[in-house]
Short mmCIF file of N, CA and C and ligand atoms in Angstrom, two decimals:
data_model
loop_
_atom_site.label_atom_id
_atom_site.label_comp_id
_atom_site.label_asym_id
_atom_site.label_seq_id
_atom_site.Cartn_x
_atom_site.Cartn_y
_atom_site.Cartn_z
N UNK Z 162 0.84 -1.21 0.00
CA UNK Z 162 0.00 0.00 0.00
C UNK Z 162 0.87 1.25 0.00
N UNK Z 163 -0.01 2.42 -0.22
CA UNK Z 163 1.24 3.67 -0.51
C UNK Z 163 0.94 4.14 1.08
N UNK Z 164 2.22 4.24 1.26
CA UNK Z 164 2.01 4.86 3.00
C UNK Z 164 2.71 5.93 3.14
N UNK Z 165 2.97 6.67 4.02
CA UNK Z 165 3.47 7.72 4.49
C UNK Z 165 4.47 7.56 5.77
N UNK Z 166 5.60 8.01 5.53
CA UNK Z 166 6.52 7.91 6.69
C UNK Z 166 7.22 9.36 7.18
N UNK Z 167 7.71 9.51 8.33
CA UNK Z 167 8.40 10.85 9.06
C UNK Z 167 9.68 10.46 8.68
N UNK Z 168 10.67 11.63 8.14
CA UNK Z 168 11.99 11.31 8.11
C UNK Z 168 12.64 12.31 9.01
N UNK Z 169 13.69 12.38 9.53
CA UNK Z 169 14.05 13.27 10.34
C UNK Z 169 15.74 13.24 10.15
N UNK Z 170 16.31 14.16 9.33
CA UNK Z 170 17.78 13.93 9.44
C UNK Z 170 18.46 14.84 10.56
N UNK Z 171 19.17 14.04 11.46
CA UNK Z 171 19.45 14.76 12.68
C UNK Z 171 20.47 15.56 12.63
N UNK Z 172 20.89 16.59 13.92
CA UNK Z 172 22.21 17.76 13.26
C UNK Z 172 23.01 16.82 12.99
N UNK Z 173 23.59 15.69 13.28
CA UNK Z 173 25.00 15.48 12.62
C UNK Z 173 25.50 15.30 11.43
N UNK Z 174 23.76 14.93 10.49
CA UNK Z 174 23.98 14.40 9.23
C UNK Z 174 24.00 16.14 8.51
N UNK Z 175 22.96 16.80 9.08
CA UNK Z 175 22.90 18.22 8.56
C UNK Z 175 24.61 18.42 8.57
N UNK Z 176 25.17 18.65 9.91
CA UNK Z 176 26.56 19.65 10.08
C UNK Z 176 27.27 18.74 8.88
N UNK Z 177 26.96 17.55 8.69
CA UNK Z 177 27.97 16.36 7.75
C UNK Z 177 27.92 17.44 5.93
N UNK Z 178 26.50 17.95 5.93
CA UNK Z 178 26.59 18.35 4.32
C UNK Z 178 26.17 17.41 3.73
N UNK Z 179 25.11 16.34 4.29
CA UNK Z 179 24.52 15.09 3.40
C UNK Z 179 23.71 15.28 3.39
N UNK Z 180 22.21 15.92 3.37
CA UNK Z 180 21.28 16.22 3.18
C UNK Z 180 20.76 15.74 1.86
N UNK Z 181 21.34 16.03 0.90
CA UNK Z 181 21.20 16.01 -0.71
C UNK Z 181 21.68 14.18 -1.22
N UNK Z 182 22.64 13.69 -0.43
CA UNK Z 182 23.07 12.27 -0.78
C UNK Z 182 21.88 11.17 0.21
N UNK Z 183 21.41 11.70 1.14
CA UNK Z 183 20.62 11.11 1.69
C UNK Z 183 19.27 11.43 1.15
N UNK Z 184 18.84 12.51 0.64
CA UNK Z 184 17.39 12.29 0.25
C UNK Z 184 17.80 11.56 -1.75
N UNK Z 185 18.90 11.25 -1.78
CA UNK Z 185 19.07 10.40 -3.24
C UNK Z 185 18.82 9.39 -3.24
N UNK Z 186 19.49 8.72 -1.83
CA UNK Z 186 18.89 7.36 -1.12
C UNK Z 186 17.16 7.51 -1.44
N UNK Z 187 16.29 8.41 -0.76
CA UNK Z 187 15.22 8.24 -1.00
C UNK Z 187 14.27 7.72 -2.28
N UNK Z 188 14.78 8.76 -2.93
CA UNK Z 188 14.27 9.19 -4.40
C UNK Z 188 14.91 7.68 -5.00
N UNK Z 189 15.67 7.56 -5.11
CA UNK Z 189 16.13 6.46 -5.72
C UNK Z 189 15.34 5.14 -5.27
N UNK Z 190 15.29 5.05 -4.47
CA UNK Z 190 14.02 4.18 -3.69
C UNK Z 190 12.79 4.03 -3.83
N UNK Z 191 12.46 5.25 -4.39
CA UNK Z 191 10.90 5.60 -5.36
C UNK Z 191 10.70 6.46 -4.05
N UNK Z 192 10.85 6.52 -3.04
CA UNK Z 192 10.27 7.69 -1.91
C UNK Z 192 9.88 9.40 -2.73
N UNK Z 193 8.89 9.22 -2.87
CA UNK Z 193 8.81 10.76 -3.59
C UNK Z 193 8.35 12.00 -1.93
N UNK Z 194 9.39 12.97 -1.84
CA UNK Z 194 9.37 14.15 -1.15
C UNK Z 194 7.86 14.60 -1.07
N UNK Z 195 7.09 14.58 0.03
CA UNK Z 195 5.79 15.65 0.11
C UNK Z 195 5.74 16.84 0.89
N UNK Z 196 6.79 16.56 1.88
CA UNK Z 196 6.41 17.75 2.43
C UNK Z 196 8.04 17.67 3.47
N UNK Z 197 8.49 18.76 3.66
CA UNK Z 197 10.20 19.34 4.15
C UNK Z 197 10.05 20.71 5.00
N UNK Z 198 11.23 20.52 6.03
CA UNK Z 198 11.38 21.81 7.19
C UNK Z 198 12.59 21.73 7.49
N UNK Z 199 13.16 22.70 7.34
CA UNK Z 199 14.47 22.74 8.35
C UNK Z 199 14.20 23.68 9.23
N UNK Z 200 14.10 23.04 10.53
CA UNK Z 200 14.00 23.56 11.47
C UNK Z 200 15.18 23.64 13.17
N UNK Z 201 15.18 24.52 13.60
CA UNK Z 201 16.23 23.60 15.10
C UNK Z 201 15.02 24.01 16.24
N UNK Z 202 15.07 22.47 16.49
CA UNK Z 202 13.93 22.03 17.87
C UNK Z 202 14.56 22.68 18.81
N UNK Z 203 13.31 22.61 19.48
CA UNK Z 203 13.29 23.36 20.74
C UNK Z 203 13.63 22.24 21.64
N UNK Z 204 13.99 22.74 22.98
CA UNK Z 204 13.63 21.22 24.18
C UNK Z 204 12.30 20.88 24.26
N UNK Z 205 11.62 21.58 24.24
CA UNK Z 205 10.16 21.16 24.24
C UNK Z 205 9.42 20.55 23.09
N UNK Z 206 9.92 20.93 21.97
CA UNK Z 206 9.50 19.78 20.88
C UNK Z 206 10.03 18.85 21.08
N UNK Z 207 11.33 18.59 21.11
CA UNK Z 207 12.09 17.65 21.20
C UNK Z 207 11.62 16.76 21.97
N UNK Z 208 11.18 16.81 22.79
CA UNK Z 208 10.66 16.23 24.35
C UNK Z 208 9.40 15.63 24.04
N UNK Z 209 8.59 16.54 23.35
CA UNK Z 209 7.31 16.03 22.95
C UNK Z 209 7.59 15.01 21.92
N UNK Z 210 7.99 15.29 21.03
CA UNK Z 210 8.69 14.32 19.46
C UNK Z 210 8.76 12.85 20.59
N UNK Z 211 9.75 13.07 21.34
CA UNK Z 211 10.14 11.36 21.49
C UNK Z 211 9.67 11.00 23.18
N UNK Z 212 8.34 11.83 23.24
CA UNK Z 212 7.65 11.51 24.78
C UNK Z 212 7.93 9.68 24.75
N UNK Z 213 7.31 8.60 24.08
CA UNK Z 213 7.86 7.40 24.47
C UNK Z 213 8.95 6.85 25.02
N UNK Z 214 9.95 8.05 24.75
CA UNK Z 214 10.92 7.59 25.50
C UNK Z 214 11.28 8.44 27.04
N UNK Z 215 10.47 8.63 27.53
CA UNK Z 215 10.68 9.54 27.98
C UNK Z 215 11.14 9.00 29.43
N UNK Z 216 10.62 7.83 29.71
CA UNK Z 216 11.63 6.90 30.95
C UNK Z 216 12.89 6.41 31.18
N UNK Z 217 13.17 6.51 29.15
CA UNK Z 217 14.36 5.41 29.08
C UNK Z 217 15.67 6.35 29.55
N UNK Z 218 16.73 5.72 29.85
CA UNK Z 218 17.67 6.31 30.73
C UNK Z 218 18.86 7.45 29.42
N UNK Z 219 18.58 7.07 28.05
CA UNK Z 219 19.27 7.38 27.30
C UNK Z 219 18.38 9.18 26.82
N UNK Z 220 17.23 9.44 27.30
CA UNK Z 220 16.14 10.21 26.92
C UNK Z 220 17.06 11.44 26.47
N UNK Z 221 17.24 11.93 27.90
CA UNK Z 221 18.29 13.49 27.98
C UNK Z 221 19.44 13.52 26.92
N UNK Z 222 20.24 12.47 26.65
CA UNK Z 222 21.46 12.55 26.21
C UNK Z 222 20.63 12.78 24.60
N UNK Z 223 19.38 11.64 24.22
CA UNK Z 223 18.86 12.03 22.88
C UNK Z 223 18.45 13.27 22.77
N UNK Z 224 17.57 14.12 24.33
CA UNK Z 224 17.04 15.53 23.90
C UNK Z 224 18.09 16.22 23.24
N UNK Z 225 19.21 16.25 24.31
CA UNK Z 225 20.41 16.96 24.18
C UNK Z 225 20.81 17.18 22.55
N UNK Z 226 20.50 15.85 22.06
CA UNK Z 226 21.15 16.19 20.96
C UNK Z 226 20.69 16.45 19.81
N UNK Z 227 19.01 16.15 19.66
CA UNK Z 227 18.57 16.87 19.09
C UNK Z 227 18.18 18.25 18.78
N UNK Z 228 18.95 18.60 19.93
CA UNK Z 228 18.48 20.41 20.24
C UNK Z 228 19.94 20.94 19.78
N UNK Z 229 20.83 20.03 19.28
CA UNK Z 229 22.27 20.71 19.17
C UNK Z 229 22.82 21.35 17.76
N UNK Z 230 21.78 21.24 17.01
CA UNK Z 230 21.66 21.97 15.81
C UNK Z 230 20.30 21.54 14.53
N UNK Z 231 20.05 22.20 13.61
CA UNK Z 231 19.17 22.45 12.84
C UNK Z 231 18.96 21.14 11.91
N UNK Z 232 17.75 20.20 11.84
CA UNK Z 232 17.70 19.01 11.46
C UNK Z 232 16.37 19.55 10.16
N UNK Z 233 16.61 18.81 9.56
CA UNK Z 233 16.05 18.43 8.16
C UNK Z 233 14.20 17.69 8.47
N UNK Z 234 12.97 17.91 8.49
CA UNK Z 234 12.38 17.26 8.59
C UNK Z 234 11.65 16.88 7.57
N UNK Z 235 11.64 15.97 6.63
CA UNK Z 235 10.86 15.29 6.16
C UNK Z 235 9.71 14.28 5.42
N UNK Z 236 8.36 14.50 5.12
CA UNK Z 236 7.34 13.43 4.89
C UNK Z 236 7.94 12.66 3.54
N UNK Z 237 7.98 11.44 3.60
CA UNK Z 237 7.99 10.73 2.98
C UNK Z 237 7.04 9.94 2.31
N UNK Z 238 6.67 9.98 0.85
CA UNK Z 238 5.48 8.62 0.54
C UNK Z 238 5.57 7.86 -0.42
N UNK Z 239 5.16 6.79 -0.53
CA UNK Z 239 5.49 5.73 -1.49
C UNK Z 239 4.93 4.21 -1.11
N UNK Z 240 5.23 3.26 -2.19
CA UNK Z 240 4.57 1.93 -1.71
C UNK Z 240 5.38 1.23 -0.30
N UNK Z 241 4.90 1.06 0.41
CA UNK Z 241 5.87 0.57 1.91
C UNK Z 241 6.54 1.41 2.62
N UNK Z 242 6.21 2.54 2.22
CA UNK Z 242 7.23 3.93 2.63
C UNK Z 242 7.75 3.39 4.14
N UNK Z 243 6.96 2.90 4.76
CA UNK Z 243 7.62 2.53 6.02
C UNK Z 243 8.99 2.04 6.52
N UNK Z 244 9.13 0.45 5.36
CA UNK Z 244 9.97 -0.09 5.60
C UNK Z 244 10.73 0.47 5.11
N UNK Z 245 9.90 0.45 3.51
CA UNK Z 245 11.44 1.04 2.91
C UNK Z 245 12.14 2.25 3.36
N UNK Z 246 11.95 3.13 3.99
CA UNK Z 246 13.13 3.90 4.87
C UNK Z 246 13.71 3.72 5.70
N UNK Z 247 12.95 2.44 6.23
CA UNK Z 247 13.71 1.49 7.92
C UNK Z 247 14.80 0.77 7.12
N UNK Z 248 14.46 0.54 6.04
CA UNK Z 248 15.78 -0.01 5.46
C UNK Z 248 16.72 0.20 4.92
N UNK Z 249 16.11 1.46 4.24
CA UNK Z 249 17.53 2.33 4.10
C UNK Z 249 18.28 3.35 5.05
N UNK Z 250 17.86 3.33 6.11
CA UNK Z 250 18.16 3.71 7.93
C UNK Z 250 19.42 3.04 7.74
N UNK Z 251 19.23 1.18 8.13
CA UNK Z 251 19.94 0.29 8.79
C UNK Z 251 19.53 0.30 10.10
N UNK Z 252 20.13 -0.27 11.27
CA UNK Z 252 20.03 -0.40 12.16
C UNK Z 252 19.95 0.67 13.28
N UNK Z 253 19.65 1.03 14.41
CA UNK Z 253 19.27 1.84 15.04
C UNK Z 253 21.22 2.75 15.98
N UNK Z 254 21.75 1.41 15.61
CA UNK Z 254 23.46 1.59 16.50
C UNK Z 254 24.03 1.38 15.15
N UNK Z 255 24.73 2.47 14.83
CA UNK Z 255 25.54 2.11 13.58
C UNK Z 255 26.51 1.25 13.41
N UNK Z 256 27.10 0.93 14.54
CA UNK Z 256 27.83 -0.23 14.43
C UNK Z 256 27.03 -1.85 14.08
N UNK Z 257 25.84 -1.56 14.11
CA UNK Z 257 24.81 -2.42 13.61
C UNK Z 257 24.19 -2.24 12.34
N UNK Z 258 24.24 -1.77 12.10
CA UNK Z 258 23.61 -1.45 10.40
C UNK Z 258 24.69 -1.73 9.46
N UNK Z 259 24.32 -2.56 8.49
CA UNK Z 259 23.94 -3.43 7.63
C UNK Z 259 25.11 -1.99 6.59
N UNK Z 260 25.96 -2.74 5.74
CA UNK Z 260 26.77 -1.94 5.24
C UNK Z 260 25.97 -1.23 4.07
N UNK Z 261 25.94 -0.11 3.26
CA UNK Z 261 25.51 0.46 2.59
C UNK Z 261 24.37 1.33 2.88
N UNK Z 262 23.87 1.07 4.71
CA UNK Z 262 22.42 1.65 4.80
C UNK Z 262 23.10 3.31 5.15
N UNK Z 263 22.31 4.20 5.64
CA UNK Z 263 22.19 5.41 5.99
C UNK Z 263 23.46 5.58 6.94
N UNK Z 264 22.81 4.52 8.17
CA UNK Z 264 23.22 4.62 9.58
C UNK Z 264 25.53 4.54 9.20
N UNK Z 265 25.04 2.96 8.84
CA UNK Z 265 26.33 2.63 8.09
C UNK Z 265 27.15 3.81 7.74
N UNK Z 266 26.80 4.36 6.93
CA UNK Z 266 27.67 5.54 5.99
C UNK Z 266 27.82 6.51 6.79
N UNK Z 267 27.08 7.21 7.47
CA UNK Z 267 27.09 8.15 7.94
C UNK Z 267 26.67 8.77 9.44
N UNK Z 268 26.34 7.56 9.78
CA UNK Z 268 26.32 7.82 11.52
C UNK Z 268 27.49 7.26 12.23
N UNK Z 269 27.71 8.16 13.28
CA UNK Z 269 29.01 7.78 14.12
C UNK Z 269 28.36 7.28 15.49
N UNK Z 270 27.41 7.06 16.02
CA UNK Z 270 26.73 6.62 17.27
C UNK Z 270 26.01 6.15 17.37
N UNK Z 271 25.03 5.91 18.42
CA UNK Z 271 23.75 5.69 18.55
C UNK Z 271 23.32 6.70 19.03
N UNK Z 272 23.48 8.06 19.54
CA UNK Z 272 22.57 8.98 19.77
C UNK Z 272 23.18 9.76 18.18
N UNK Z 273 23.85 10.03 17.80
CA UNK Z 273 23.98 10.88 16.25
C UNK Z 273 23.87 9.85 15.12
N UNK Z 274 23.20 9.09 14.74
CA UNK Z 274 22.72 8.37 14.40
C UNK Z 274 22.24 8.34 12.64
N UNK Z 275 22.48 9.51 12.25
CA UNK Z 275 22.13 10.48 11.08
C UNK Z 275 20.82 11.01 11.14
N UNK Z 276 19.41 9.27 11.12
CA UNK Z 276 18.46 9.24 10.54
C UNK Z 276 16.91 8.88 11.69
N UNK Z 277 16.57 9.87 11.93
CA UNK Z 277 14.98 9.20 12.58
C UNK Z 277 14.10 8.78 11.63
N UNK Z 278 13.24 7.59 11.79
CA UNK Z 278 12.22 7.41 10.60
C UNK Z 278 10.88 6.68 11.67
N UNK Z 279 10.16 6.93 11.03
CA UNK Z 279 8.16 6.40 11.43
C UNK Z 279 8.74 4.82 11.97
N UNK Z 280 8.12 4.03 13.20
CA UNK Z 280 8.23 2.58 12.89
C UNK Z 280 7.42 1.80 12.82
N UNK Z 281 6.00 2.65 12.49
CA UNK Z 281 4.48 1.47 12.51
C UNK Z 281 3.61 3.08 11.72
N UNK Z 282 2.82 2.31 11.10
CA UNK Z 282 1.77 3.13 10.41
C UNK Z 282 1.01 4.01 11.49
N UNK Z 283 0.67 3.62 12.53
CA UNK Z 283 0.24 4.55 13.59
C UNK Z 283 1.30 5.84 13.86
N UNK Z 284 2.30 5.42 14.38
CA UNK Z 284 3.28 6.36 15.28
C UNK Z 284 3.98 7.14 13.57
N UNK Z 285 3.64 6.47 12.16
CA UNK Z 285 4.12 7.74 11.45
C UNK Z 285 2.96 8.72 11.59
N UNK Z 286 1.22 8.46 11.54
CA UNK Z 286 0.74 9.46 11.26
C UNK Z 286 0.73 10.38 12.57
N UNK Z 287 0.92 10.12 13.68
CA UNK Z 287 1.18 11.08 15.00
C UNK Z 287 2.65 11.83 14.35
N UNK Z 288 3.81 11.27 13.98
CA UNK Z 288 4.54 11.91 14.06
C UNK Z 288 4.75 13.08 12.87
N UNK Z 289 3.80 12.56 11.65
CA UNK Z 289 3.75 13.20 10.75
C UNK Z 289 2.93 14.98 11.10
N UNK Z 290 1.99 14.60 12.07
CA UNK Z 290 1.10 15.48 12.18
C UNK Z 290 1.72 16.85 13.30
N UNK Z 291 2.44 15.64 13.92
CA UNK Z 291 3.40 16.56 14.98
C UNK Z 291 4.20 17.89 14.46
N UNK Z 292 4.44 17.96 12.91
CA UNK Z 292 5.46 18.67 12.52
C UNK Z 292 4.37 19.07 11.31
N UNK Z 293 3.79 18.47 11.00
CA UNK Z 293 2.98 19.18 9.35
C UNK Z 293 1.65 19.26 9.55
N UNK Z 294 0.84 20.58 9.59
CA UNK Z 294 -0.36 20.29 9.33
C UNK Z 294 -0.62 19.77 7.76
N UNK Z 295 -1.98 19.02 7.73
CA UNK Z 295 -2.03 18.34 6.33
C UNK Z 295 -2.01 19.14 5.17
N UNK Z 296 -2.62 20.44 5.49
CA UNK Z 296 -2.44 21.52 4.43
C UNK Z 296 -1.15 21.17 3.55
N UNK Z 297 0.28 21.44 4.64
CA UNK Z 297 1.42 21.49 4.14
C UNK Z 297 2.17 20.51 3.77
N UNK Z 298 1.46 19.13 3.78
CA UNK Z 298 2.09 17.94 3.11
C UNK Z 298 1.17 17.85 1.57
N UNK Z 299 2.05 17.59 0.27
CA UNK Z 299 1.78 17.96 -0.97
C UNK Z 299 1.76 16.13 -1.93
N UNK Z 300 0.81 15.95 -1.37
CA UNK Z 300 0.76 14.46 -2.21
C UNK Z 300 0.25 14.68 -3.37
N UNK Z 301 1.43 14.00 -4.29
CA UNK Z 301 0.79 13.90 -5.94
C UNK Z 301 0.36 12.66 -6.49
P1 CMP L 117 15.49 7.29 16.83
O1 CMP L 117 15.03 6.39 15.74
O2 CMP L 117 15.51 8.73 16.54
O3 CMP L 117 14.58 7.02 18.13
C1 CMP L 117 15.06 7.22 19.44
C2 CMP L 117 16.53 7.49 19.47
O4 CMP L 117 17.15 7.31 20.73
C3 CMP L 117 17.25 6.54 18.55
O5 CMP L 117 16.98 6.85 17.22
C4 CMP L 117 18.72 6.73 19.02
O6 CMP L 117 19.34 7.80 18.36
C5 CMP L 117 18.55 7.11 20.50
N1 CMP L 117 19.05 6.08 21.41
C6 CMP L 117 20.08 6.21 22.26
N2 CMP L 117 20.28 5.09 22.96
C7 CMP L 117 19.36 4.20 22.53
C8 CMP L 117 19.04 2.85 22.87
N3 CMP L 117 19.74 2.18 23.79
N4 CMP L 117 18.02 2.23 22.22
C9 CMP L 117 17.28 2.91 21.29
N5 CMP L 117 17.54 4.19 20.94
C10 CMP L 117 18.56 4.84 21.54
#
């Protein structure tokens, strides 16, 4: 089915200057662009963005670092849009991802990571909505 996914390139991939090689990954993938922000979160978005985690012991060190410079946000759509960006992610610890994925190439951690993406059809359309009203996502 054609689904919709959140992409989120975090500051490290921004400060990296990959912005443009990573949404090639997309496109090349058939992911067609609907809707884009560059924005730098606040703590309080930030906080809200990844409330699920908000027990886990790693939370702060992720706020931290999403608030540490200006990240790339976004909508993704296409057939499986889901996976197929979980798969061109790689793994969540880059030392875990799968050679050629996102994480692989261009993440140095697990909190700088390059790439946030949707991981269930539910939690993309919350997260989609979190950042775009529907107005401003442009499906063709
Ligand atoms: P992301 O997909 O953006 O979702 C939550 C983020 O928390 C994750 O990517 C990682 O960057 C970060 N993180 C840090 N430590 C962990 C951990 N142990 N497990 C999962 N995510 C972690």
């Amino acid at each position: 089915a054609i689904e919709r996914t959140l992409s989120i390139i975090k500051p490290d991939a921004v400060a990296k200057n990959v912005i443009g090689q990573i949404y090639s990954r997309f496109e090349g993938a058939g992911l067609k662009i609907v809707a884009a922000r560059m924005t730098q979160l606040s703590r309080a978005e930030a906080e809200g963005f990844y409330a699920v985690h908000a027990a886990r012991p790693f939370f702060k060190d992720l706020v931290d670092f999403m608030v540490s410079g200006p990240v790339m946000i976004t909508v993704l759509e296409g057939e499986n849009a889901i996976a197929a960006h979980r798969d061109l992610m790689g793994a969540t610890d880059p030392k875990k991802a799968e050679k050629g994925t996102i994480r692989a190439d261009f993440a140095d951690s697990i909190d700088a990571n390059a790439v946030h993406g949707s991981d269930a059809a539910e939690t993309a359309a919350v997260e989609i909505a979190y950042y775009f009203p529907a107005l401003n996502v442009y499906s063709r």
